[in-house]
Amino acid sequence: KEAKNMKKLSFLIVLLLIACLICENALAVNVFFTTKDVNFVPNQRLEIEYAAQNGNNEDMGISVFFTGDLAQYMSAEPANFPLGAGKTKKFTVIINFPEKIEKPGTHSETISIKEDRYNQKGTIVVFAQVNQPLRIHVPYSGKYLDASLSTDGAKQNQPITFKVSVANLGDETINSVYGTVYAYNSDNVTIGSASTDSASNLESNTQQELSTLMSSTGIMPGRYWADADMYYDGATKRTDRIEFRIGELKAQITNYTQQGYFGKINRFNVEAESSWNDPINNVYADVTLKNDTQVLNSFRTLADTLSPWEKKNLGGYIELSNVPIGNYTVEITLNYAGKTDFVSGNFEAVEEPKPEPEKPKVFPGSAIATIVGMTLLLINIIIWIMISKKKRDSNAK
């Protein structure tokens, strides 16, 4: 009997391990879609194409359902369908909009695609689910303008291009919209302004881009801020304030490696930052290590390109094989576009710390949780076997 019970226990353990392996690969459905945003139109029937892909090597069933405050208007065709191993199948999400939705603004809905997968005997069932967001935009009553400001900045003494994206989120047509862009310094003092072009007959759920040029003559390179007042049919909308830059052809050293291990070759980084609106090519640094006036070592970093406003490390290697422990002077010259930036500072050669003794390996939290869970399950199985054995023994008596 004991041998028989051990066989049962071994069989249950094997089933448990198989179940764990199946659960690891449970989520095997991918979903493809064309949009995440739609606009409400009264009484409209809207159809959106989706596709489900089975990324596993076994067949599954797919079911589609919806959650959200507008889920009652949503359905899928088909809502349930089989999906073969490695196959892709299209389905359609249908929205039957009502005459009116009371709450304006953006409604966040969820399209859930659930997979139902079975083993050949049908004894193990794994459910996994993929959720895809869908935002439904319901217009406000009357005329409602939304506006956002953007710019890439400009080079010193060149015009700054500002763009304003305007959208009519109301249910009435906006007859005319135009605006003024204002620029500010760090003290919130206005340093410039410019009028945008205008748009007319901006219908509900449509948008348009307006633009303007602002002079930067006399404005020093640096960081600035801007916003815009947009005027439409007797109302005003102010955009959020944004940051922009006036650039100059300049790159500077912002940091460098200040310590290395004596007796070996060390990685050495020079951090360079661009203040220019265009890429700066072939940027590199010449590094010299000195002990007072004696040159101990020198090298050149690899050349690289700095993107507009980018901060990047230029890498090289410093030889400290014959440099004793101590403090030294490092001189760095950054070379770019026929210009240079120079920094002189401290560099320390130190002894490399001895490696710490290897610590005992610790299982990650997830592994511990898995082991504890499996142990508890095995204990329950053993208890169940013992109780069953006692019942059989009692019945036999």
Tab-separated table of C-alpha atoms in Angstrom:
chain	number	residue	atom	x	y	z
A	1	LYS	CA	0.000	0.000	0.000
A	2	GLU	CA	2.825	2.384	0.872
A	3	ALA	CA	4.410	1.774	-2.538
A	4	LYS	CA	1.053	2.410	-4.187
A	5	ASN	CA	0.654	5.687	-2.293
A	6	MET	CA	4.144	6.776	-3.325
A	7	LYS	CA	3.253	6.121	-6.962
A	8	LYS	CA	0.157	8.314	-6.571
A	9	LEU	CA	2.247	11.034	-4.959
A	10	SER	CA	4.835	10.892	-7.752
A	11	PHE	CA	2.086	11.097	-10.354
A	12	LEU	CA	0.553	14.171	-8.672
A	13	ILE	CA	3.958	15.876	-8.483
A	14	VAL	CA	4.491	15.292	-12.213
A	15	LEU	CA	1.061	16.803	-12.928
A	16	LEU	CA	1.969	19.802	-10.770
A	17	LEU	CA	5.203	20.405	-12.686
A	18	ILE	CA	3.380	20.116	-16.027
A	19	ALA	CA	0.799	22.651	-14.852
A	20	CYS	CA	3.568	25.091	-13.846
A	21	LEU	CA	5.190	24.771	-17.276
A	22	ILE	CA	1.860	25.390	-19.000
A	23	CYS	CA	1.150	28.462	-16.861
A	24	GLU	CA	4.524	29.973	-17.765
A	25	ASN	CA	3.496	30.076	-21.436
A	26	ALA	CA	-0.179	30.815	-20.889
A	27	LEU	CA	-0.351	34.254	-22.506
A	28	ALA	CA	0.179	33.447	-26.155
A	29	VAL	CA	-2.348	35.667	-27.948
A	30	ASN	CA	-1.328	38.899	-29.683
A	31	VAL	CA	-3.788	41.596	-30.745
A	32	PHE	CA	-3.407	44.041	-33.649
A	33	PHE	CA	-5.533	47.161	-34.132
A	34	THR	CA	-5.728	50.330	-36.227
A	35	THR	CA	-6.724	53.009	-33.710
A	36	LYS	CA	-7.038	53.827	-30.026
A	37	ASP	CA	-9.150	56.976	-30.448
A	38	VAL	CA	-12.603	57.524	-31.965
A	39	ASN	CA	-15.030	60.443	-31.961
A	40	PHE	CA	-18.655	60.202	-30.923
A	41	VAL	CA	-21.168	60.851	-33.700
A	42	PRO	CA	-24.882	60.612	-32.791
A	43	ASN	CA	-26.603	57.445	-34.107
A	44	GLN	CA	-23.475	56.357	-35.984
A	45	ARG	CA	-22.570	52.694	-36.455
A	46	LEU	CA	-18.776	52.564	-36.278
A	47	GLU	CA	-16.773	49.460	-37.216
A	48	ILE	CA	-13.123	49.010	-36.183
A	49	GLU	CA	-10.995	46.129	-37.475
A	50	TYR	CA	-8.929	44.051	-35.046
A	51	ALA	CA	-6.935	40.838	-35.422
A	52	ALA	CA	-5.998	38.130	-32.925
A	53	GLN	CA	-2.886	36.005	-33.422
A	54	ASN	CA	-2.214	32.663	-31.748
A	55	GLY	CA	1.486	32.623	-30.890
A	56	ASN	CA	1.360	29.137	-29.390
A	57	ASN	CA	1.691	25.696	-30.919
A	58	GLU	CA	-1.764	24.552	-29.861
A	59	ASP	CA	-5.311	25.564	-30.721
A	60	MET	CA	-7.291	27.927	-28.519
A	61	GLY	CA	-10.662	29.603	-28.292
A	62	ILE	CA	-11.050	33.391	-28.283
A	63	SER	CA	-13.789	35.444	-26.637
A	64	VAL	CA	-14.146	39.236	-26.843
A	65	PHE	CA	-15.893	41.395	-24.256
A	66	PHE	CA	-15.957	45.052	-23.159
A	67	THR	CA	-15.754	47.119	-19.970
A	68	GLY	CA	-16.273	50.843	-19.415
A	69	ASP	CA	-19.164	53.253	-19.067
A	70	LEU	CA	-19.997	52.972	-22.794
A	71	ALA	CA	-19.580	49.180	-23.035
A	72	GLN	CA	-23.335	48.757	-23.557
A	73	TYR	CA	-22.963	50.276	-27.031
A	74	MET	CA	-20.103	47.959	-28.040
A	75	SER	CA	-20.082	44.464	-29.513
A	76	ALA	CA	-17.795	42.183	-31.525
A	77	GLU	CA	-18.348	40.096	-34.659
A	78	PRO	CA	-17.561	37.324	-34.058
A	79	ALA	CA	-17.487	37.570	-30.264
A	80	ASN	CA	-16.296	33.958	-29.883
A	81	PHE	CA	-14.209	31.963	-32.345
A	82	PRO	CA	-11.590	29.204	-32.536
A	83	LEU	CA	-8.013	30.146	-33.368
A	84	GLY	CA	-5.624	27.521	-34.659
A	85	ALA	CA	-2.002	27.224	-33.611
A	86	GLY	CA	0.072	29.995	-35.217
A	87	LYS	CA	-2.996	31.414	-36.997
A	88	THR	CA	-4.351	34.975	-37.214
A	89	LYS	CA	-8.033	35.860	-37.460
A	90	LYS	CA	-9.747	39.217	-37.904
A	91	PHE	CA	-12.728	40.368	-35.881
A	92	THR	CA	-14.720	43.607	-35.895
A	93	VAL	CA	-15.530	45.844	-32.937
A	94	ILE	CA	-18.864	47.561	-33.548
A	95	ILE	CA	-19.983	50.705	-31.725
A	96	ASN	CA	-23.641	51.684	-32.111
A	97	PHE	CA	-23.629	55.231	-30.781
A	98	PRO	CA	-26.857	56.527	-29.207
A	99	GLU	CA	-28.520	59.833	-29.987
A	100	LYS	CA	-26.752	61.517	-27.066
A	101	ILE	CA	-24.129	60.817	-24.398
A	102	GLU	CA	-24.664	62.978	-21.342
A	103	LYS	CA	-21.065	63.175	-20.114
A	104	PRO	CA	-18.699	65.062	-22.484
A	105	GLY	CA	-14.962	64.498	-22.657
A	106	THR	CA	-12.869	61.357	-23.097
A	107	HIS	CA	-14.337	57.988	-22.103
A	108	SER	CA	-11.781	55.214	-21.557
A	109	GLU	CA	-13.130	51.819	-22.631
A	110	THR	CA	-11.405	48.435	-22.545
A	111	ILE	CA	-11.583	45.715	-25.184
A	112	SER	CA	-10.656	42.392	-23.569
A	113	ILE	CA	-9.559	39.391	-25.618
A	114	LYS	CA	-9.576	36.200	-23.564
A	115	GLU	CA	-8.007	32.926	-24.640
A	116	ASP	CA	-9.327	29.538	-23.503
A	117	ARG	CA	-6.846	26.729	-23.932
A	118	TYR	CA	-7.194	23.042	-23.105
A	119	ASN	CA	-4.931	20.040	-23.081
A	120	GLN	CA	-5.862	17.019	-25.153
A	121	LYS	CA	-7.806	15.342	-22.319
A	122	GLY	CA	-9.503	18.561	-21.278
A	123	THR	CA	-8.357	18.318	-17.652
A	124	ILE	CA	-6.241	21.463	-17.459
A	125	VAL	CA	-7.788	24.806	-18.432
A	126	VAL	CA	-5.694	27.974	-18.702
A	127	PHE	CA	-7.322	31.399	-19.052
A	128	ALA	CA	-5.290	34.419	-20.153
A	129	GLN	CA	-6.489	37.850	-21.174
A	130	VAL	CA	-5.213	40.797	-23.217
A	131	ASN	CA	-6.720	44.247	-22.625
A	132	GLN	CA	-6.643	46.978	-25.274
A	133	PRO	CA	-7.695	50.578	-24.504
A	134	LEU	CA	-10.104	52.526	-26.691
A	135	ARG	CA	-10.768	56.208	-26.047
A	136	ILE	CA	-14.109	57.651	-27.158
A	137	HIS	CA	-14.189	61.444	-27.377
A	138	VAL	CA	-17.591	63.003	-26.739
A	139	PRO	CA	-17.850	66.697	-27.732
A	140	TYR	CA	-18.766	69.391	-25.242
A	141	SER	CA	-21.942	71.383	-25.662
A	142	GLY	CA	-21.445	74.507	-27.750
A	143	LYS	CA	-18.009	75.752	-28.832
A	144	TYR	CA	-15.019	74.297	-26.977
A	145	LEU	CA	-11.438	74.895	-28.157
A	146	ASP	CA	-8.410	72.861	-27.122
A	147	ALA	CA	-4.958	74.217	-28.053
A	148	SER	CA	-1.330	73.156	-27.600
A	149	LEU	CA	1.880	75.061	-28.388
A	150	SER	CA	5.137	73.599	-29.717
A	151	THR	CA	8.510	74.746	-31.081
A	152	ASP	CA	11.975	73.386	-31.831
A	153	GLY	CA	13.614	76.640	-30.698
A	154	ALA	CA	16.056	78.478	-32.935
A	155	LYS	CA	19.644	79.514	-33.446
A	156	GLN	CA	20.700	82.881	-32.089
A	157	ASN	CA	19.376	85.813	-34.162
A	158	GLN	CA	17.225	83.512	-36.332
A	159	PRO	CA	13.387	83.470	-36.300
A	160	ILE	CA	11.659	81.074	-33.903
A	161	THR	CA	8.876	78.997	-35.467
A	162	PHE	CA	5.938	78.364	-33.132
A	163	LYS	CA	3.089	75.999	-33.983
A	164	VAL	CA	-0.324	75.905	-32.304
A	165	SER	CA	-2.523	72.841	-32.754
A	166	VAL	CA	-6.184	73.813	-32.300
A	167	ALA	CA	-9.036	71.299	-31.999
A	168	ASN	CA	-12.776	71.884	-31.733
A	169	LEU	CA	-14.001	69.603	-28.936
A	170	GLY	CA	-17.456	71.163	-28.932
A	171	ASP	CA	-20.534	70.201	-30.931
A	172	GLU	CA	-20.814	73.567	-32.722
A	173	THR	CA	-18.615	74.907	-35.532
A	174	ILE	CA	-16.050	77.551	-34.517
A	175	ASN	CA	-16.248	80.363	-37.056
A	176	SER	CA	-12.778	81.820	-36.499
A	177	VAL	CA	-9.710	81.125	-34.360
A	178	TYR	CA	-6.380	82.973	-34.134
A	179	GLY	CA	-3.929	83.867	-31.390
A	180	THR	CA	-0.798	85.507	-30.023
A	181	VAL	CA	2.317	83.696	-28.795
A	182	TYR	CA	4.277	85.232	-25.905
A	183	ALA	CA	7.885	84.418	-24.906
A	184	TYR	CA	9.312	84.905	-21.397
A	185	ASN	CA	12.684	84.845	-19.668
A	186	SER	CA	13.458	83.155	-16.343
A	187	ASP	CA	12.126	86.222	-14.476
A	188	ASN	CA	8.761	85.836	-16.257
A	189	VAL	CA	9.349	89.056	-18.201
A	190	THR	CA	7.902	89.097	-21.726
A	191	ILE	CA	10.736	89.210	-24.264
A	192	GLY	CA	8.731	88.829	-27.477
A	193	SER	CA	5.342	88.167	-29.048
A	194	ALA	CA	3.933	87.223	-32.435
A	195	SER	CA	0.469	86.769	-33.956
A	196	THR	CA	-0.508	83.452	-35.515
A	197	ASP	CA	-2.370	82.960	-38.736
A	198	SER	CA	-6.088	82.145	-38.463
A	199	ALA	CA	-8.466	79.281	-39.189
A	200	SER	CA	-12.133	79.514	-40.089
A	201	ASN	CA	-15.093	77.129	-39.947
A	202	LEU	CA	-13.433	74.643	-37.590
A	203	GLU	CA	-16.054	71.904	-37.378
A	204	SER	CA	-16.726	69.634	-34.412
A	205	ASN	CA	-14.070	66.935	-33.802
A	206	THR	CA	-11.624	68.488	-36.276
A	207	GLN	CA	-8.254	70.134	-35.737
A	208	GLN	CA	-5.878	72.437	-37.564
A	209	GLU	CA	-2.339	73.749	-37.092
A	210	LEU	CA	-1.602	77.475	-36.923
A	211	SER	CA	1.901	78.951	-36.946
A	212	THR	CA	3.911	82.115	-36.500
A	213	LEU	CA	7.505	83.394	-36.617
A	214	MET	CA	8.995	85.345	-33.709
A	215	SER	CA	12.243	87.303	-33.969
A	216	SER	CA	15.106	86.244	-31.686
A	217	THR	CA	17.316	89.231	-32.538
A	218	GLY	CA	18.985	90.521	-29.394
A	219	ILE	CA	17.934	87.524	-27.297
A	220	MET	CA	20.904	85.814	-25.689
A	221	PRO	CA	21.333	82.038	-26.029
A	222	GLY	CA	19.659	80.093	-23.237
A	223	ARG	CA	16.399	78.618	-21.959
A	224	TYR	CA	13.117	80.470	-22.342
A	225	TRP	CA	9.389	79.820	-22.027
A	226	ALA	CA	6.299	80.529	-24.129
A	227	ASP	CA	2.517	80.254	-24.140
A	228	ALA	CA	-0.275	81.437	-26.421
A	229	ASP	CA	-3.661	83.092	-26.054
A	230	MET	CA	-6.076	81.721	-28.663
A	231	TYR	CA	-9.200	83.705	-29.498
A	232	TYR	CA	-12.323	82.064	-30.920
A	233	ASP	CA	-15.815	83.495	-31.394
A	234	GLY	CA	-15.646	85.779	-28.353
A	235	ALA	CA	-13.843	83.302	-26.067
A	236	THR	CA	-10.174	82.818	-25.122
A	237	LYS	CA	-8.107	79.681	-24.523
A	238	ARG	CA	-4.571	79.879	-23.079
A	239	THR	CA	-2.170	77.047	-23.868
A	240	ASP	CA	0.097	75.370	-21.355
A	241	ARG	CA	3.498	77.035	-21.003
A	242	ILE	CA	6.392	75.271	-22.732
A	243	GLU	CA	10.182	75.581	-22.546
A	244	PHE	CA	12.356	76.328	-25.576
A	245	ARG	CA	15.958	77.289	-26.280
A	246	ILE	CA	17.869	79.862	-28.251
A	247	GLY	CA	21.033	78.115	-29.386
A	248	GLU	CA	24.581	79.013	-30.328
A	249	LEU	CA	27.287	76.916	-31.936
A	250	LYS	CA	28.784	75.881	-28.647
A	251	ALA	CA	29.709	72.676	-26.847
A	252	GLN	CA	31.157	72.480	-23.383
A	253	ILE	CA	32.684	69.986	-20.984
A	254	THR	CA	30.226	69.305	-18.161
A	255	ASN	CA	31.958	66.407	-16.370
A	256	TYR	CA	34.843	63.949	-16.600
A	257	THR	CA	36.236	60.856	-14.869
A	258	GLN	CA	38.052	62.027	-11.733
A	259	GLN	CA	39.503	58.790	-10.389
A	260	GLY	CA	41.306	55.701	-11.689
A	261	TYR	CA	43.144	52.621	-10.422
A	262	PHE	CA	46.942	52.835	-10.515
A	263	GLY	CA	48.867	50.066	-12.224
A	264	LYS	CA	46.311	49.446	-14.995
A	265	ILE	CA	44.513	50.956	-17.998
A	266	ASN	CA	41.279	52.728	-17.020
A	267	ARG	CA	38.215	53.861	-18.921
A	268	PHE	CA	38.013	57.671	-19.043
A	269	ASN	CA	34.864	59.599	-20.028
A	270	VAL	CA	34.507	63.248	-20.959
A	271	GLU	CA	30.899	64.457	-20.772
A	272	ALA	CA	30.118	67.082	-23.426
A	273	GLU	CA	26.903	69.058	-23.910
A	274	SER	CA	25.717	70.834	-27.056
A	275	SER	CA	23.986	74.235	-27.040
A	276	TRP	CA	23.286	74.107	-30.790
A	277	ASN	CA	20.059	73.401	-32.706
A	278	ASP	CA	21.776	71.202	-35.284
A	279	PRO	CA	24.064	68.172	-34.955
A	280	ILE	CA	27.745	68.896	-34.301
A	281	ASN	CA	29.937	66.321	-36.037
A	282	ASN	CA	33.434	65.077	-35.197
A	283	VAL	CA	33.476	66.085	-31.540
A	284	TYR	CA	36.420	64.709	-29.534
A	285	ALA	CA	38.573	65.542	-26.509
A	286	ASP	CA	42.342	65.641	-25.940
A	287	VAL	CA	43.242	64.642	-22.370
A	288	THR	CA	46.601	65.261	-20.648
A	289	LEU	CA	47.577	63.989	-17.179
A	290	LYS	CA	50.236	66.067	-15.371
A	291	ASN	CA	52.251	66.020	-12.175
A	292	ASP	CA	52.872	69.743	-11.779
A	293	THR	CA	54.420	70.535	-15.180
A	294	GLN	CA	55.500	66.980	-16.014
A	295	VAL	CA	53.299	65.249	-18.586
A	296	LEU	CA	52.591	61.688	-17.407
A	297	ASN	CA	50.159	60.584	-20.078
A	298	SER	CA	47.976	61.905	-22.872
A	299	PHE	CA	45.338	60.447	-25.159
A	300	ARG	CA	42.443	61.382	-27.451
A	301	THR	CA	38.879	60.142	-27.030
A	302	LEU	CA	36.884	58.630	-29.846
A	303	ALA	CA	35.125	61.193	-32.046
A	304	ASP	CA	31.334	61.345	-31.977
A	305	THR	CA	28.351	63.453	-33.075
A	306	LEU	CA	26.350	65.575	-30.645
A	307	SER	CA	22.667	65.828	-31.545
A	308	PRO	CA	20.861	69.153	-30.887
A	309	TRP	CA	21.034	69.988	-27.149
A	310	GLU	CA	22.480	66.539	-26.430
A	311	LYS	CA	24.702	65.603	-23.506
A	312	LYS	CA	26.980	62.625	-24.239
A	313	ASN	CA	30.068	60.819	-22.920
A	314	LEU	CA	33.143	60.745	-25.161
A	315	GLY	CA	35.130	57.655	-24.220
A	316	GLY	CA	38.829	56.879	-24.118
A	317	TYR	CA	41.418	55.062	-21.983
A	318	ILE	CA	44.028	56.444	-19.613
A	319	GLU	CA	47.242	54.499	-18.906
A	320	LEU	CA	48.119	54.415	-15.186
A	321	SER	CA	50.535	51.468	-15.236
A	322	ASN	CA	53.475	53.650	-14.165
A	323	VAL	CA	51.534	56.324	-12.268
A	324	PRO	CA	51.872	56.082	-8.440
A	325	ILE	CA	48.954	56.604	-6.078
A	326	GLY	CA	48.326	60.330	-5.611
A	327	ASN	CA	46.588	63.471	-6.858
A	328	TYR	CA	47.343	64.889	-10.295
A	329	THR	CA	46.153	67.571	-12.696
A	330	VAL	CA	44.125	66.657	-15.769
A	331	GLU	CA	43.731	69.069	-18.692
A	332	ILE	CA	40.926	68.452	-21.190
A	333	THR	CA	40.407	70.241	-24.497
A	334	LEU	CA	37.100	69.635	-26.280
A	335	ASN	CA	37.358	70.049	-30.067
A	336	TYR	CA	34.292	70.751	-32.240
A	337	ALA	CA	33.468	72.681	-35.436
A	338	GLY	CA	36.783	74.551	-35.377
A	339	LYS	CA	36.215	75.633	-31.757
A	340	THR	CA	37.424	74.411	-28.371
A	341	ASP	CA	36.396	74.288	-24.728
A	342	PHE	CA	39.019	73.805	-22.005
A	343	VAL	CA	38.819	72.417	-18.465
A	344	SER	CA	41.602	71.813	-15.932
A	345	GLY	CA	40.887	69.840	-12.782
A	346	ASN	CA	41.915	67.179	-10.303
A	347	PHE	CA	42.459	63.484	-11.009
A	348	GLU	CA	43.256	60.873	-8.372
A	349	ALA	CA	45.090	57.574	-8.848
A	350	VAL	CA	43.958	55.127	-6.167
A	351	GLU	CA	44.484	51.501	-5.228
A	352	GLU	CA	41.910	49.142	-6.635
A	353	PRO	CA	39.790	47.698	-3.810
A	354	LYS	CA	40.084	43.986	-3.181
A	355	PRO	CA	37.090	41.979	-4.328
A	356	GLU	CA	34.668	41.070	-1.564
A	357	PRO	CA	34.268	37.390	-0.686
A	358	GLU	CA	31.539	35.810	-2.737
A	359	LYS	CA	28.290	35.860	-0.821
A	360	PRO	CA	25.994	32.841	-0.702
A	361	LYS	CA	23.529	32.928	-3.530
A	362	VAL	CA	20.081	34.084	-2.527
A	363	PHE	CA	17.015	33.012	-4.399
A	364	PRO	CA	15.026	35.915	-5.828
A	365	GLY	CA	11.727	36.696	-4.144
A	366	SER	CA	9.678	35.224	-6.980
A	367	ALA	CA	11.607	31.937	-6.799
A	368	ILE	CA	11.138	31.740	-3.029
A	369	ALA	CA	7.413	32.385	-3.409
A	370	THR	CA	7.174	29.640	-6.035
A	371	ILE	CA	9.070	27.142	-3.864
A	372	VAL	CA	6.949	27.965	-0.804
A	373	GLY	CA	3.756	27.630	-2.825
A	374	MET	CA	4.786	24.286	-4.301
A	375	THR	CA	5.891	23.020	-0.867
A	376	LEU	CA	2.530	23.930	0.674
A	377	LEU	CA	0.745	22.236	-2.194
A	378	LEU	CA	2.819	19.078	-1.747
A	379	ILE	CA	2.096	19.088	2.002
A	380	ASN	CA	-1.624	19.320	1.266
A	381	ILE	CA	-1.350	16.433	-1.186
A	382	ILE	CA	0.465	14.301	1.392
A	383	ILE	CA	-2.145	15.131	4.068
A	384	TRP	CA	-4.920	14.240	1.624
A	385	ILE	CA	-3.264	10.875	0.895
A	386	MET	CA	-2.869	10.131	4.613
A	387	ILE	CA	-6.506	11.027	5.368
A	388	SER	CA	-7.682	8.893	2.462
A	389	LYS	CA	-5.580	5.990	3.736
A	390	LYS	CA	-7.039	6.293	7.251
A	391	LYS	CA	-10.587	6.340	5.861
A	392	ARG	CA	-9.904	3.208	3.814
A	393	ASP	CA	-8.363	1.483	6.841
A	394	SER	CA	-11.376	2.444	8.987
A	395	ASN	CA	-13.810	1.164	6.377
A	396	ALA	CA	-11.838	-2.080	6.128
A	397	LYS	CA	-12.205	-2.625	9.870
